[in-house]
Coordinates of C-alpha atoms in Angstrom, one line a residue:
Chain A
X868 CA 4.8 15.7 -1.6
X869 CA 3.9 15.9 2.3
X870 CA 0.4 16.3 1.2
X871 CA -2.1 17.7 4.3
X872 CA -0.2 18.0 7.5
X873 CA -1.0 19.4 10.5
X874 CA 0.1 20.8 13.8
X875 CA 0.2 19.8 16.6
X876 CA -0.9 15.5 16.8
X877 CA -2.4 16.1 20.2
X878 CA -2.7 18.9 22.7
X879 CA -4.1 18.9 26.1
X880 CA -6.0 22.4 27.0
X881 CA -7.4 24.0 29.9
X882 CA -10.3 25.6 30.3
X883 CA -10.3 29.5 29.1
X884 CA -6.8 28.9 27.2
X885 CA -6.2 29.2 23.8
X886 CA -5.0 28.0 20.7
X887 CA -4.0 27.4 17.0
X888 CA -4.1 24.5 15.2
X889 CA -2.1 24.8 11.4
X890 CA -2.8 23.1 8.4
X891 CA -0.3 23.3 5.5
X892 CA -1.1 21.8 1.7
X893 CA 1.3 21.4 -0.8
X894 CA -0.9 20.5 -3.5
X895 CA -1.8 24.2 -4.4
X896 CA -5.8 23.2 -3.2
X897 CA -7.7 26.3 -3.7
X898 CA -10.3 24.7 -1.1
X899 CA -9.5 24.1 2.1
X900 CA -11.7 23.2 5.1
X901 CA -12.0 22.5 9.0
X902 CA -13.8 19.4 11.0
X903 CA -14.6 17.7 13.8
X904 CA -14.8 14.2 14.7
X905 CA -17.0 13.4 17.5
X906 CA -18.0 9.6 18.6
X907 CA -21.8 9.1 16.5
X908 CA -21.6 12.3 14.9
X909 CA -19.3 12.1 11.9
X910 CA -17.7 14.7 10.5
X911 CA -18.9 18.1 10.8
X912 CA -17.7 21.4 8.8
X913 CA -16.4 24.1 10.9
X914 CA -15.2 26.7 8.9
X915 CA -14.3 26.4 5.0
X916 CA -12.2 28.4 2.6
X917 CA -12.3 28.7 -1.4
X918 CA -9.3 30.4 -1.8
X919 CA -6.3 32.7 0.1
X920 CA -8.0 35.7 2.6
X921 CA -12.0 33.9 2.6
X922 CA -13.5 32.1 5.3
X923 CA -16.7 31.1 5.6
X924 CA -18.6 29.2 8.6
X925 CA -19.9 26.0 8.6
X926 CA -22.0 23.8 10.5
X927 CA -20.8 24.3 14.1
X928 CA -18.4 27.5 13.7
X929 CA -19.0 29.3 17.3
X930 CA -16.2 29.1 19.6
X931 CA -13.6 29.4 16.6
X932 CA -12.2 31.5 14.1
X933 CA -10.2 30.9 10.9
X934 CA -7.6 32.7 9.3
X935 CA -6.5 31.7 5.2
X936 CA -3.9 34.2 4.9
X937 CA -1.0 32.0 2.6
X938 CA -3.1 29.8 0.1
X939 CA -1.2 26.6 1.7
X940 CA -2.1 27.5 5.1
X941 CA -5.4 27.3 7.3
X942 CA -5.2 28.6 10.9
X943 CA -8.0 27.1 13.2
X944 CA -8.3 29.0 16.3
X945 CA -9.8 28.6 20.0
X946 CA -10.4 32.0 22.1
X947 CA -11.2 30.2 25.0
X948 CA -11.3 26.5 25.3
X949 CA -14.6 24.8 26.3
X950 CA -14.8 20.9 27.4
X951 CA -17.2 20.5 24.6
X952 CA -14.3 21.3 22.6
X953 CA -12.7 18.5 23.0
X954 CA -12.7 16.3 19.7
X955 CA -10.9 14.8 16.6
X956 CA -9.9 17.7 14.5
X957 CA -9.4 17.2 10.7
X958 CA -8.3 19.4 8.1
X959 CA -8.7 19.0 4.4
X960 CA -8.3 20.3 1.0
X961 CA -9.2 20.0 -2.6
X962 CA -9.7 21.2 -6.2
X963 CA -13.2 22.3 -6.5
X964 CA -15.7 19.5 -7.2
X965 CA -12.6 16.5 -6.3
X966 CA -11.6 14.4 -3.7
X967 CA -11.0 15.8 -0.4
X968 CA -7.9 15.4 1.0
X969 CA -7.9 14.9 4.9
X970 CA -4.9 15.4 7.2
X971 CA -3.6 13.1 10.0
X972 CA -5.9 15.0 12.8
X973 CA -5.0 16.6 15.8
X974 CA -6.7 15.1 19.0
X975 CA -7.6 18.0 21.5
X976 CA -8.3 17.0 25.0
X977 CA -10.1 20.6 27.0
X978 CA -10.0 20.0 30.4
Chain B
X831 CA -29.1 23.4 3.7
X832 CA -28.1 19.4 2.9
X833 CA -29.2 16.6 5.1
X834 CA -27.3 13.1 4.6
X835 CA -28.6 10.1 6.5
X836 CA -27.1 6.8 6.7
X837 CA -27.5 3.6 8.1
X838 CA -26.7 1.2 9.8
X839 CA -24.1 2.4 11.9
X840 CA -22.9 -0.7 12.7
X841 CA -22.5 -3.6 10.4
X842 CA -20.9 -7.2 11.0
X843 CA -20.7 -9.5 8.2
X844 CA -19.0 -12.9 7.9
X845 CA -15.6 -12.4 5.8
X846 CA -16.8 -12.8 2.0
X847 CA -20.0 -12.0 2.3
X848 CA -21.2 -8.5 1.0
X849 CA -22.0 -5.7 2.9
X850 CA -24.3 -2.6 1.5
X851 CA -24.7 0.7 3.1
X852 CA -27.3 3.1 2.3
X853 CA -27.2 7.0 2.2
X854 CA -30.1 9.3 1.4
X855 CA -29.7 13.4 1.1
X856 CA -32.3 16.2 1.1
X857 CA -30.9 18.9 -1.5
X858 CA -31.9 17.7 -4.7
X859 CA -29.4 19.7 -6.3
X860 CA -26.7 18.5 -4.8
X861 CA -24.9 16.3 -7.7
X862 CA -21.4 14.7 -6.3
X863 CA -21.5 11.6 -3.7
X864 CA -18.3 10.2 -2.5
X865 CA -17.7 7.9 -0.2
X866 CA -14.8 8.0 2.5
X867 CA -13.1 5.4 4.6
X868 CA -11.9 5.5 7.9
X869 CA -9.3 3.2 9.1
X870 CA -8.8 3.1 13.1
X871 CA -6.7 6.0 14.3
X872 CA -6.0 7.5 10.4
X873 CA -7.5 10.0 8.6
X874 CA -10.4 9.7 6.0
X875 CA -9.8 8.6 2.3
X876 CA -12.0 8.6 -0.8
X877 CA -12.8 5.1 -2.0
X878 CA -15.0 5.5 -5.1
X879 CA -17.5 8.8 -6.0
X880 CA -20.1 9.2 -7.9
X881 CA -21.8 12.4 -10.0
X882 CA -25.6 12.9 -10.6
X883 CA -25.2 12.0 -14.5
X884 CA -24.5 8.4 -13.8
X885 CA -26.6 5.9 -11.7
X886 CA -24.0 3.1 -10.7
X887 CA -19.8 3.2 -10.8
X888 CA -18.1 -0.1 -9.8
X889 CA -14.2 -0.2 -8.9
X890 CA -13.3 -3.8 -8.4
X891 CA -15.1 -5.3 -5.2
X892 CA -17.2 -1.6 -4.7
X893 CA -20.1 -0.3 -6.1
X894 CA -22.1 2.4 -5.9
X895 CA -25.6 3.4 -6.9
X896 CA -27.6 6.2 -7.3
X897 CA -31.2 7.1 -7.6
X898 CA -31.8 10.9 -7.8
X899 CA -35.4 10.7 -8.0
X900 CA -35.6 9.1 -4.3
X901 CA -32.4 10.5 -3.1
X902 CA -30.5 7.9 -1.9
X903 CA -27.3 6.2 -3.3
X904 CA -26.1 3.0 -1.4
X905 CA -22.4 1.7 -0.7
X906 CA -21.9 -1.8 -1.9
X907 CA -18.8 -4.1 -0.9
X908 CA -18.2 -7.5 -2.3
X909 CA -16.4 -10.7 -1.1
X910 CA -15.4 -8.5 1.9
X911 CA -12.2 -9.3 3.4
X912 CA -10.8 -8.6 7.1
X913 CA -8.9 -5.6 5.9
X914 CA -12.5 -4.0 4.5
X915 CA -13.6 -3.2 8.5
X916 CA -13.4 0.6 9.3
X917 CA -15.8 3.5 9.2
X918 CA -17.4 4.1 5.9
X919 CA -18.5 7.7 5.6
X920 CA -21.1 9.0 2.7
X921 CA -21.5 12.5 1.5
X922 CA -23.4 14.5 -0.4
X923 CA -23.4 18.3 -1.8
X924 CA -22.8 21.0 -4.5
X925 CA -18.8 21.4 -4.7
X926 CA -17.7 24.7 -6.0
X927 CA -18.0 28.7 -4.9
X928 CA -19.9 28.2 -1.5
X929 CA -20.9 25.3 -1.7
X930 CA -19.7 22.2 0.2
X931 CA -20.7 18.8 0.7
X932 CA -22.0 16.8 3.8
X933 CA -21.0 13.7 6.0
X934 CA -23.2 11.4 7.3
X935 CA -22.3 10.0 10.6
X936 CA -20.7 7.2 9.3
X937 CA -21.1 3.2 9.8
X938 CA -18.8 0.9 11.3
X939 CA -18.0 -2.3 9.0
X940 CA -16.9 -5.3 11.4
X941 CA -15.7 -8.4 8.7
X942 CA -15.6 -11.3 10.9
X943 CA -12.9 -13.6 9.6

């Protein structure tokens, strides 16, 4: 089993240009969930999903949207890149109430 | 909605020596507390959890407690070793529906050999 993957590992943006970051599971996770990684901010909730075609926000969801349309997939999506942006993006999954599984990251550089 | 703080957010300790981090959260109904660690450039994996039914769960060298009455559940690594330093990363929260649970901003362990 792959586990979490995602796509793409790093990306350089400019500002106004968009994006989509994937994550795939192959655990068959019901829950499945966005963050960012800043320096002295830990991990912060984006979006979240319970289960295939529901989204909910987070902490810090302006500036993105989600999409959960496949129950192994979780679309993140930028409209129009900002340089605040720019962080350590992790996706994760789990059975409700378990351990959350955490993808490799993609680091996204908004210039 | 849930508050996690944790301190310190740096730590050095001299390799064998113990290192304890402490976590306290603001929903007392939150009930699940696990506790992540983050290795340099990788991604964040659970180490030990606990629920709101038990106060302390050891797993070899780690240990972790819980007091619900003051909210606040501590991190506790023993005989630490060189390959112990990373970013430790508690969290707290109602798993399940809506629900979610919350990072603090994590502390850096240093193990000085």
């Amino acid at each position: 089993n792959a586990g979490v993957t995602q796509t793409p590992k790093f990306r350089v943006l400019k500002t106004g240009q968009s994006m989509t970051l994937l994550c795939a599971q192959d655990m068959n996770h019901e829950y499945m969930y966005w963050y960012r990684q800043d320096p002295g901010m830990g991990l912060r909730l984006i979006h979240y999903s319970v289960g295939e075609g529901t989204t909910a926000k987070g902490e810090v969801p302006d500036g993105y949207n989600v999409s959960r349309l496949k129950k192994q997939n979780f679309l993140l999506g930028l409209e129009s890149a900002a340089p605040s942006q720019t962080s350590v993006y992790f996706c994760a999954s789990t059975e409700v109430g378990n351990e959350q599984f955490f993808g490799p990251g993609t680091r996204l550089t908004v210039l | 909605g849930e508050n996690v703080e944790q301190h310190p957010s740096t730590l050095s300790v001299q390799e064998g020596d113990s290192a304890v981090i402490k976590c306290t959260y603001s929903d007392s109904a939150s009930n699940y507390f696990p506790w992540y660690k983050q290795e340099l450039g990788k991604r964040p994996q659970l180490i030990i959890d606990i629920r709101s039914n038990v106060g302390e769960k050891k797993d070899q060298r780690i240990a972790v407690t819980l007091n619900k009455t003051a909210k606040h559940f501590s991190l506790h690594i023993t005989e630490t070793q060189p390959e112990d330093s990373a970013v430790y990363f508690c969290a707290a929260g109602r798993p399940g529906g809506y629900q979610k649970v919350t990072f603090g901003i994590g502390t850096k362990l240093q193990v000085i050999p």
